[in-house]
Tab-separated table of C-alpha atoms and ligand atoms in Angstrom:
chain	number	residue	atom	x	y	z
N	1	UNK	CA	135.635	85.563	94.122
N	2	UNK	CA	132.280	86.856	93.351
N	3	UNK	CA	129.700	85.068	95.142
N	4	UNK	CA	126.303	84.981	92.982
N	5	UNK	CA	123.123	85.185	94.724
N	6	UNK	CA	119.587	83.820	93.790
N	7	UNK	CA	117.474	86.471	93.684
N	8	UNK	CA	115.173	86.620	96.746
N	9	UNK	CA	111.488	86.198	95.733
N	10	UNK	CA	108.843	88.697	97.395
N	11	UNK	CA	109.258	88.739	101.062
N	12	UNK	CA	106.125	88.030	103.555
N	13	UNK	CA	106.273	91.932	104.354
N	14	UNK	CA	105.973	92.778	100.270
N	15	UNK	CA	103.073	89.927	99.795
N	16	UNK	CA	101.299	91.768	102.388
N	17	UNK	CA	101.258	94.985	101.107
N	18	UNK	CA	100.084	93.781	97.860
N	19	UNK	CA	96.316	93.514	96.824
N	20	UNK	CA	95.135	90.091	96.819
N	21	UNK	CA	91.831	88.357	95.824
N	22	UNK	CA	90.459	84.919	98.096
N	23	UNK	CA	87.924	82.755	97.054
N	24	UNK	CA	87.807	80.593	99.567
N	25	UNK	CA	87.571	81.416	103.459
N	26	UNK	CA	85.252	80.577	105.982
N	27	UNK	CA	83.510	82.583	108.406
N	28	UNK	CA	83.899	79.947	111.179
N	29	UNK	CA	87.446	78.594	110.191
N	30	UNK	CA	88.900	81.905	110.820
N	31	UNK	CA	88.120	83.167	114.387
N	32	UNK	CA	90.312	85.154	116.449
N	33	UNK	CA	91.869	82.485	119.229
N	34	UNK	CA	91.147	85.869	121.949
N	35	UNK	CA	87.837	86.064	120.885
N	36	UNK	CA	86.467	82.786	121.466
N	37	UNK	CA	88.043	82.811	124.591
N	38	UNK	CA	85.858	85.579	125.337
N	39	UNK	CA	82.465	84.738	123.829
N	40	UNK	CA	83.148	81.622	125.355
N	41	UNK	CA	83.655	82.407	128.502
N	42	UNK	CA	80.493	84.472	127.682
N	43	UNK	CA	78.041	81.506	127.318
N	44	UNK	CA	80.368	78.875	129.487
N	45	UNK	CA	81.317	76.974	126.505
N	46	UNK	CA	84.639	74.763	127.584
N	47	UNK	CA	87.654	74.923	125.314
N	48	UNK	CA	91.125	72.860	125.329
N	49	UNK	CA	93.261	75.741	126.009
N	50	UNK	CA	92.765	78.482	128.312
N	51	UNK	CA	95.299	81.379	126.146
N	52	UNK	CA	95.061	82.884	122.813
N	53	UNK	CA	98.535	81.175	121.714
N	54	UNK	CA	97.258	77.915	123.465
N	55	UNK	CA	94.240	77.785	121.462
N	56	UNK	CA	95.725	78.739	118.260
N	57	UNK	CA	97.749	76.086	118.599
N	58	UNK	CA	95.515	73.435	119.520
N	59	UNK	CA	93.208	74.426	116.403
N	60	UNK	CA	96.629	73.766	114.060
N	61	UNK	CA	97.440	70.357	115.629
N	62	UNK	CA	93.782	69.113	115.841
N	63	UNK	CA	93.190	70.160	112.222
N	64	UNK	CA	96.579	68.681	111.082
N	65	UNK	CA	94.692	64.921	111.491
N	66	UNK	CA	95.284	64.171	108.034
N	67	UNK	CA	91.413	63.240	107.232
N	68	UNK	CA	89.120	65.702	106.409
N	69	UNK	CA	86.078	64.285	108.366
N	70	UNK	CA	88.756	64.763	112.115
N	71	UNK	CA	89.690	68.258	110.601
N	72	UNK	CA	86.280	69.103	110.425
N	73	UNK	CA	85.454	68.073	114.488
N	74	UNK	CA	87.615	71.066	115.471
N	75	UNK	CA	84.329	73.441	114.008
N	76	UNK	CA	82.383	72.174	117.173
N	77	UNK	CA	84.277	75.333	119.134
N	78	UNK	CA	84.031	77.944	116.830
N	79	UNK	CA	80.492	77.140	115.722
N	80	UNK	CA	79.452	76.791	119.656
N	81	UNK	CA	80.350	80.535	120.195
N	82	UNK	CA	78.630	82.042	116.612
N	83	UNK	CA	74.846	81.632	118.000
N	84	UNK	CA	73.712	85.131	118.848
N	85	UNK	CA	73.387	88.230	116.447
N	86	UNK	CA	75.975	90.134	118.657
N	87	UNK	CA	78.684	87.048	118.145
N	88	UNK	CA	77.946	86.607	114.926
N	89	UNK	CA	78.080	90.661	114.047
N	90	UNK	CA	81.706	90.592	115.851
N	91	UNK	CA	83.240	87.519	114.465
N	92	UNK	CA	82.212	89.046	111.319
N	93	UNK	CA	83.394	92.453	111.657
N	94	UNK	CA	86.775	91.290	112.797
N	95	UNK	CA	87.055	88.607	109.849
N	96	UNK	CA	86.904	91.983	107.709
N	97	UNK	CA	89.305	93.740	109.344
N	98	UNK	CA	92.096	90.997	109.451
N	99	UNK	CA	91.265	90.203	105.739
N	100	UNK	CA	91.843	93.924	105.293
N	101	UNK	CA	95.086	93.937	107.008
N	102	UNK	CA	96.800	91.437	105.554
N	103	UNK	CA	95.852	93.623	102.375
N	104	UNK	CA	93.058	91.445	101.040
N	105	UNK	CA	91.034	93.575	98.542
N	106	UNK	CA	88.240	91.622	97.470
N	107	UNK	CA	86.803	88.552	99.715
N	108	UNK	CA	84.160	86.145	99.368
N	109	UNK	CA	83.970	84.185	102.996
N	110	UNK	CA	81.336	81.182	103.574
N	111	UNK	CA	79.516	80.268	106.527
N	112	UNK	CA	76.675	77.585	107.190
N	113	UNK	CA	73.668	79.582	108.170
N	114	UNK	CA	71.915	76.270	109.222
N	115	UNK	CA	74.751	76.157	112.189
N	116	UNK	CA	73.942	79.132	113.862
N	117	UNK	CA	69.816	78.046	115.310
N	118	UNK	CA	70.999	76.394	118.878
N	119	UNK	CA	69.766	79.594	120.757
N	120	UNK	CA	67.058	80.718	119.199
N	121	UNK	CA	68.131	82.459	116.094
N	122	UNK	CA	66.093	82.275	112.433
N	123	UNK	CA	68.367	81.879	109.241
N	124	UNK	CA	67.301	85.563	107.810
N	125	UNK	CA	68.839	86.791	111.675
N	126	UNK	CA	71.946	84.559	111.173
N	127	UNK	CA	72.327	86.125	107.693
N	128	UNK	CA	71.807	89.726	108.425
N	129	UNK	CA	74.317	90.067	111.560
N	130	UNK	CA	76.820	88.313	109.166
N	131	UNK	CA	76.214	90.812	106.594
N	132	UNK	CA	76.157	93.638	109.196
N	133	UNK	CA	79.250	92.535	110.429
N	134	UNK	CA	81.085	92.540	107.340
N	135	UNK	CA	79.549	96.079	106.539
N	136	UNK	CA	80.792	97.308	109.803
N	137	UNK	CA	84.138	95.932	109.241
N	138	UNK	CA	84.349	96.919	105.635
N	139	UNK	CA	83.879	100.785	106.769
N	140	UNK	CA	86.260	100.804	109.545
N	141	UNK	CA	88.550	99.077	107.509
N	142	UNK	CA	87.955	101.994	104.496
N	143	UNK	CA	88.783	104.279	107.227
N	144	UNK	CA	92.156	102.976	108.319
N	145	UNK	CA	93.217	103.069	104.421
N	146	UNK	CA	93.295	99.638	103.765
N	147	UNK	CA	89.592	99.412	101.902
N	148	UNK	CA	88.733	95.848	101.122
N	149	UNK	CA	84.856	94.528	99.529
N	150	UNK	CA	83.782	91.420	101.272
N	151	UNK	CA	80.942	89.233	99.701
N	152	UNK	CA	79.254	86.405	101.407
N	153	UNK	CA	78.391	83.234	100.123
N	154	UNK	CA	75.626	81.016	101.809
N	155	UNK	CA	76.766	77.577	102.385
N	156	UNK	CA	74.279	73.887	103.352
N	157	UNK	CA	76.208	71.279	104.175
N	158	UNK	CA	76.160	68.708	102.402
N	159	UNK	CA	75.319	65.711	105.010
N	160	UNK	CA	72.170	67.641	106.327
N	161	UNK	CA	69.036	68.487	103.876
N	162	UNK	CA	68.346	71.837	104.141
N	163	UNK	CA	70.018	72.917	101.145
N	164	UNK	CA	67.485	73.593	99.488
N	165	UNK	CA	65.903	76.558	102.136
N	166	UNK	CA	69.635	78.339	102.334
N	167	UNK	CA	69.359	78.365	98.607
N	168	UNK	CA	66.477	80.592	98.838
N	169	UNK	CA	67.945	82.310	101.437
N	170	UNK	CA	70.821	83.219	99.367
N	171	UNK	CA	68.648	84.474	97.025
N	172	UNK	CA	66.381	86.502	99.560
N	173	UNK	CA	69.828	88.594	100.519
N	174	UNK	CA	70.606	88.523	96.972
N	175	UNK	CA	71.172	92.416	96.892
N	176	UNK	CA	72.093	92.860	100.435
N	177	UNK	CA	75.642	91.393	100.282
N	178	UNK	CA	74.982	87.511	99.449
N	179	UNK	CA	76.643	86.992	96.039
N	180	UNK	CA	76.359	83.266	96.115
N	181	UNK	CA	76.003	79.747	97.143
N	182	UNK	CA	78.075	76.621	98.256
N	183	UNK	CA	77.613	72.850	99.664
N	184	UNK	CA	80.959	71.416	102.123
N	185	UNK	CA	81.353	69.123	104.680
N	186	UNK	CA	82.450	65.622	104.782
N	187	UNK	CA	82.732	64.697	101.114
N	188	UNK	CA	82.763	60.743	101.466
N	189	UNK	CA	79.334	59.468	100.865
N	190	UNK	CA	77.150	62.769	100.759
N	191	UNK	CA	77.809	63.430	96.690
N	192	UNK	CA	76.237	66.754	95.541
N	193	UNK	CA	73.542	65.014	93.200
N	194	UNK	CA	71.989	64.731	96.614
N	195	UNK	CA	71.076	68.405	96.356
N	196	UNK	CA	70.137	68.922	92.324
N	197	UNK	CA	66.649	70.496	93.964
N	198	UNK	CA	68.688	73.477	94.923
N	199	UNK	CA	71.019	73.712	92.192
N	200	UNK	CA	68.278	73.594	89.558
N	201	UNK	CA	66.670	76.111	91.642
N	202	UNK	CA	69.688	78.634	91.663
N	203	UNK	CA	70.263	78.332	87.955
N	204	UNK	CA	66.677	79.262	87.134
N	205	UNK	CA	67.360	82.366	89.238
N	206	UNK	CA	70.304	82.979	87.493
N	207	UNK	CA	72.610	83.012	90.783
N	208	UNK	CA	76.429	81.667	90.942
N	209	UNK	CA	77.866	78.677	92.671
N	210	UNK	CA	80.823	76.881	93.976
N	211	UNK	CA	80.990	73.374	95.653
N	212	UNK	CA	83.370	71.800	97.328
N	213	UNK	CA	84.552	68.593	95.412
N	214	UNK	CA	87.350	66.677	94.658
N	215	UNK	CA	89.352	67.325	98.269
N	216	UNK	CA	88.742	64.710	100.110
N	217	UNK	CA	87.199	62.015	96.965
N	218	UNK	CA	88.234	62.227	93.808
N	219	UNK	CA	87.297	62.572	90.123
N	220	UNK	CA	83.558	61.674	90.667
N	221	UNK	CA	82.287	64.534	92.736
N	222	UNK	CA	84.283	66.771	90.664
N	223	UNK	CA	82.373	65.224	87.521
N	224	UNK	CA	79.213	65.428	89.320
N	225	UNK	CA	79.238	68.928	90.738
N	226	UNK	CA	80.303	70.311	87.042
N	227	UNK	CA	77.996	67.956	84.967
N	228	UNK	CA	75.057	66.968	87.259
N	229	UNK	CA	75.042	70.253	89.347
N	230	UNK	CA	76.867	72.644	87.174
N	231	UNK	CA	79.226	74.284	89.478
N	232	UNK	CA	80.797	77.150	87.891
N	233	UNK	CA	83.871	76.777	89.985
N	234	UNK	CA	85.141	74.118	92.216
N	235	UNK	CA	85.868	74.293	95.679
N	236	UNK	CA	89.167	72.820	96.319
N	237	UNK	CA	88.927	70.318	93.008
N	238	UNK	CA	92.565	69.545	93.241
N	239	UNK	CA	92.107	65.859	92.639
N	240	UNK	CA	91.512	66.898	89.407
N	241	UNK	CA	95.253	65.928	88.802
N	242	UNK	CA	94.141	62.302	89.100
N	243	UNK	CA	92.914	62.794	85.410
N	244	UNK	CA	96.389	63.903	84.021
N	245	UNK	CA	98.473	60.730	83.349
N	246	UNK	CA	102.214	60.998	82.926
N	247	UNK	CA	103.600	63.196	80.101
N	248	UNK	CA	100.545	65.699	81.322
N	249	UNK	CA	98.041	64.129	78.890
N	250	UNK	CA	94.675	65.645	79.787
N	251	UNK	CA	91.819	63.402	80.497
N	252	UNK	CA	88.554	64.434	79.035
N	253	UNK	CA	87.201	65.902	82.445
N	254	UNK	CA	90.529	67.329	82.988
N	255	UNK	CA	90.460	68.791	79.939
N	256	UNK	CA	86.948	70.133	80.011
N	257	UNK	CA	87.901	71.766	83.427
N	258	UNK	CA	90.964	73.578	81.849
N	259	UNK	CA	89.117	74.276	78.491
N	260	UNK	CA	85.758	75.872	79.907
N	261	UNK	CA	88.618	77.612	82.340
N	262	UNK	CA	86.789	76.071	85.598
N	263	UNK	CA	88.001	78.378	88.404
N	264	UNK	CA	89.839	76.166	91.008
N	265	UNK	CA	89.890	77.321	94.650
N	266	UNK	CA	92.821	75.422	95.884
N	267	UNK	CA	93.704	75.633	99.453
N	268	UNK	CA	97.208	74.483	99.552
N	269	UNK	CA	97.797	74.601	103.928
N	270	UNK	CA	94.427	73.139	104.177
N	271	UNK	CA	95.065	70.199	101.979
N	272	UNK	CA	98.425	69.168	103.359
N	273	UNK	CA	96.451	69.120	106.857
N	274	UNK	CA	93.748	66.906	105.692
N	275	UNK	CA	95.985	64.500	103.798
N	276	UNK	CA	94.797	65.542	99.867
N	277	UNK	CA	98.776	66.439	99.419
N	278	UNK	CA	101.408	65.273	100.937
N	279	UNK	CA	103.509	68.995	101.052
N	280	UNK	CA	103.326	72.413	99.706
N	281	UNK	CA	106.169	71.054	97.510
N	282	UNK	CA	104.096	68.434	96.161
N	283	UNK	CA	100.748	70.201	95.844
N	284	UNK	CA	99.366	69.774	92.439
N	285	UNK	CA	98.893	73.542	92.675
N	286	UNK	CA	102.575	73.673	90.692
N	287	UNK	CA	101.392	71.361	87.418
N	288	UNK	CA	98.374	72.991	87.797
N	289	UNK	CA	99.397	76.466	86.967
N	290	UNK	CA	101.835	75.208	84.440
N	291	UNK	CA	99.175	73.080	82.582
N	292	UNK	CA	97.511	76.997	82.901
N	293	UNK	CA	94.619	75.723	84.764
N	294	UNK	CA	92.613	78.532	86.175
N	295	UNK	CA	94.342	77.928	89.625
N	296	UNK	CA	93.070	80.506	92.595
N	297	UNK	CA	95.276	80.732	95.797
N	298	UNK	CA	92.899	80.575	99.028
N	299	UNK	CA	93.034	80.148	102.908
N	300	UNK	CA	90.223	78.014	103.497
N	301	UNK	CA	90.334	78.168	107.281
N	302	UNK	CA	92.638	80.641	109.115
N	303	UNK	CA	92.195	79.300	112.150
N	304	UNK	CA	92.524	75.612	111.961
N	305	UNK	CA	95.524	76.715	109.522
N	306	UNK	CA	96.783	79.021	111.363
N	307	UNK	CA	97.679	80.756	108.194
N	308	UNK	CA	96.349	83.904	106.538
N	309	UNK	CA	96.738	84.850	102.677
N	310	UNK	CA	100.238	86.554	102.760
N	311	UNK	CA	101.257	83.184	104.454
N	312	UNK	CA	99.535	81.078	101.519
N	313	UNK	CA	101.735	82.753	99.035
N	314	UNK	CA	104.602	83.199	101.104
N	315	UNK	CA	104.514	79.122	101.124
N	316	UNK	CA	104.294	79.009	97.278
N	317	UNK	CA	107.157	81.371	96.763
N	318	UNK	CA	109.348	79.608	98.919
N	319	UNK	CA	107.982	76.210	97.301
N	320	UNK	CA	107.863	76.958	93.694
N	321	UNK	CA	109.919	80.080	93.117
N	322	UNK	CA	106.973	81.856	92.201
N	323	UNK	CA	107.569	85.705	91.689
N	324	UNK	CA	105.427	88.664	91.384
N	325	UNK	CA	103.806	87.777	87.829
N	326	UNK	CA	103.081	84.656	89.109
N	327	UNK	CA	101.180	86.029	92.251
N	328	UNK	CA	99.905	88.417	90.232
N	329	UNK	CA	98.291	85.811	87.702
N	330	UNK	CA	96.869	84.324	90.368
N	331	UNK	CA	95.286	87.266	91.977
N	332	UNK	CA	93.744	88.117	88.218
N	333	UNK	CA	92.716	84.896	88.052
N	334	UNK	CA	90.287	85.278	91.609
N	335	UNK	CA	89.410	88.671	90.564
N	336	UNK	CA	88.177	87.178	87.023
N	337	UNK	CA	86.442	84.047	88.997
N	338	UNK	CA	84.627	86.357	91.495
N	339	UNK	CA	80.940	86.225	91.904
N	340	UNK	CA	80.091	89.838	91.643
N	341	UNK	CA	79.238	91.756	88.486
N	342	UNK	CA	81.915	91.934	85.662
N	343	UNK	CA	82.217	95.866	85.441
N	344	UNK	CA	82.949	95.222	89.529
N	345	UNK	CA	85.595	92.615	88.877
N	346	UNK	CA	87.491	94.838	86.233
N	347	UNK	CA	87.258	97.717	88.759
N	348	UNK	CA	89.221	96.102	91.065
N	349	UNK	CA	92.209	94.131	88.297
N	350	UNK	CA	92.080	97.453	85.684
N	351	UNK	CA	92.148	100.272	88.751
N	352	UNK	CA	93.560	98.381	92.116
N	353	UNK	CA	95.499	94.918	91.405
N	354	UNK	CA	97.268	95.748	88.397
N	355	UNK	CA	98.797	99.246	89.058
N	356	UNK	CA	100.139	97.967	92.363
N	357	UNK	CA	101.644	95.087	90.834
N	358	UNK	CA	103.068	97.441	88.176
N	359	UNK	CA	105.116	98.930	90.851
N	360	UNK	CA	106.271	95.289	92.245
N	361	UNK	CA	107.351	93.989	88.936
H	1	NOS	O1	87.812	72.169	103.480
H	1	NOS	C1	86.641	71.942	103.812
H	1	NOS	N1	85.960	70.927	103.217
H	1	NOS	C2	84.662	70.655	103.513
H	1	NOS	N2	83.978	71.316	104.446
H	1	NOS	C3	84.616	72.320	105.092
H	1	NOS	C4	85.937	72.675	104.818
H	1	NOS	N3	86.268	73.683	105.641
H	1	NOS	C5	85.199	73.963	106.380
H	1	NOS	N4	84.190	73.138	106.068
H	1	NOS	C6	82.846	73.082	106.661
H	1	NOS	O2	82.114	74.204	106.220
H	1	NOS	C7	81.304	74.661	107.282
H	1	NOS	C8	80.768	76.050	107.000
H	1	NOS	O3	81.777	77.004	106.923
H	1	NOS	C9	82.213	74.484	108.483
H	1	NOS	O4	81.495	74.477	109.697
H	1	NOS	C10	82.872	73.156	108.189
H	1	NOS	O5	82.078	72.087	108.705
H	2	ZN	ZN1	86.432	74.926	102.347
C-alpha cells in the first residue's frame, strides 16, 4: 500500500539560506551569551550564570515570566555591559554579523540611547559607536558573501521623558545610518500621548516612526499611537485582534489598520513569553495574514528569546503550514514597510528577495 506523505514545508536549513527582512530587533535583546560574559567580567558586573549555555538559558526562562514589565528586568544585564564606545562598537558589530548569517538582508535594530550614560558617555557617542559598529559588521559581513544593510532606529522609552532630545538625535544622524524613531518599555500606564512633543516634532521633519503598542494593553494605545501620534507602523500591535469579533467582522480601528495597510511588527516568540498569546498556534499572527493584514515576521529580542529569524519562521511553518509564498509575502511585506527610501526598498524585493524565492518556489 502506498503510503502518502504531507509534503514537508521549508526546513530550518532552507529558511536560512533565504533572504529575509526584520523590523523589529533590539540592539540590547540580542547579545551574544559569550560576550557579556566577557565585557562583564571586563567591568565586574555579576551575572546568574557563569557559561555561555548557562546564561542563554537563564535569559529564556527569566524572559518567559509571562508579563511584559518581569520580561523587561532581564535588560538590567545586557544594558550594564553596553556603556563604553568599545562595548557598544562590538555588540554592534557582532549583531550584524549574526543577522547576516542567519541570511538577514535588510535590518532595522533599536536601541535606547538614553541607557547607555552610566560611565560617562554623551548620546551623539552612544549613537556613533552603534552606527560604527553596524558599519564594521556590515563590511565584514559583505566580505564573507552574505551582504546584509542594517539601519538603526533611535528608541526613548516611554516611562522616562527624554523623548523628545533622542528625537532630535535621530534626526542629527539622520544621514549617517539612523533611519528612524521608536518609544517601548512597559506599556501599562505610560500611553504614547505622553510624548506628542516629539512626534509632532518628527513629522514636521518629515522622519518615520514606529511605536510599540498594543502588546502588553490593548486597543487604546494602538488607537492612540495611530491617531494621536501617527505611527506609521505599529510595534507589536497584535491586540489589534481584540477589534475583530466572531465571523472576522472588522471594527472600525481594525479596519482602518488593514485599510491604510498599517505595517504590523509582530513578534510571535516574544509574545508567547510575555503572555500577549497563549502559543505560536494561537498567535493572532494566523487570522492576521488571512484577514491580509500587513503582518511582518520579527525577533524582537534574540537573546531573551533565544530565537533568531530562521527560528521565527521555522515556528510558523511548523504552526500554520506556511510555505515559501507565504514567507515570501511576508518578507515583501518588511521590505515594503522599511524605513529607507523606496528606490532602496525595491532594490532589495525586485533584485535580491524575489529571484531567490523564485528558485524556492
Ligand atoms: O517587547 C518589548 N516591549 C516593550 N519594550 C521592549 C520590548 N523589548 C525590549 N524593550 C525595551 O526596549 C529597550 C531598548 O531596546 C530595552 O532596554 C527594553 O527595555
Ligand atoms: Zn520590541
Amino acid at each position: 500500500m502506498a503510503v502518502s506523505s504531507v509534503p514537508a514545508g521549508p526546513s530550518f536549513d532552507e529558511i536560512r539560506r533565504a533572504p529575509k527582512a526584520l523590523l523589529h530587533d533590539h540592539l540590547d535583546g540580542g547579545l551574544r551569551p559569550a560576550t557579556i560574559l566577557d565585557l562583564a567580567a571586563g567591568i565586574g558586573h555579576e551575572l546568574p550564570a557563569a557559561t555561555p549555555e548557562g546564561l542563554g538559558e537563564w535569559f529564556v526562562a527569566a524572559a518567559d515570566s509571562g508579563s511584559l514589565e518581569r520580561y523587561l528586568t532581564t535588560f538590567a544585564h545586557t544594558v550594564a555591559v553596553m556603556q563604553t564606545a568599545d562595548a557598544l562598537h562590538r555588540v554592534a558589530r557582532e549583531c550584524a554579523l549574526d543577522l547576516a548569517r542567519d541570511g538577514v538582508v535588510y535590518a532595522e535594530v533599536r536601541f535606547a540611547p538614553e541607557q547607555h550614560l552610566e560611565r560617562g558617555l554623551s548620546l551623539p557617542e552612544v549613537v556613533e559607536a552603534v552606527l560604527d559598529g553596524f558599519r564594521a559588521g556590515s563590511a565584514e559581513a559583505a566580505e564573507q558573501g552574505t551582504p546584509i544593510r542594517v539601519g538603526t532606529l533611535l528608541t526613548a522609552m516611554r516611562h522616562a521623558a527624554r523623548s523628545m532630545e533622542i528625537a532630535e538625535l535621530s534626526i542629527r544622524y539622520r544621514d549617517a545610518g539612523v533611519v528612524g524613531f521608536d518609544i517601548a518599555g512597559a506599556e501599562a500606564g505610560y500611553p504614547p500621548t505622553r510624548h506628542l512633543d516629539a512626534f509632532e516634532y518628527l513629522q514636521r521633519e518629515n522622519s518615520h516612526f514606529t511605536i510599540h503598542a498594543g502588546e502588553a494593553f490593548g486597543l487604546p494605545s494602538i488607537w492612540q499611537a495611530l491617531q494621536w501620534c501617527g505611527a506609521d507602523r505599529l510595534g507589536h500591535g497584535v491586540r489589534i485582534v481584540d477589534d475583530i469579533g466572531p465571523d472576522n467582522a472588522l471594527g472600525r480601528l481594525a479596519a482602518y489598520v488593514r485599510d491604510k495597510r498599517i505595517p504590523l511588527e509582530l513578534c510571535p516568540s516574544s509574545n508567547v513569553q510575555t503572555g500577549a498569546a497563549a502559543s505560536i498556534r494561537e498567535h493572532p499572527i494566523g487570522l492576521l495574514r488571512d484577514l491580509r493584514f500587513r503582518v511582518t515576521v520579527n525577533t524582537d529580542n534574540r537573546l531573551m528569546s533565544g530565537t533568531s529569524m530562521s527560528r521565527e519562521m521555522a515556528l510558523l511553518v511548523e504552526a500554520f503550514g506556511y510555505g515559501w509564498p507565504e514567507l515570501q509575502w511576508f518578507t515583501v511585506n518588511a521590505m515594503k514597510s522599511a524605513f529607507i527610501p523606496f528606490d532602496e526598498r525595491l532594490a532589495l524585493i525586485n533584485d535580491v528577495i524575489k529571484p531567490a524565492y523564485a528558485k524556492l518556489t
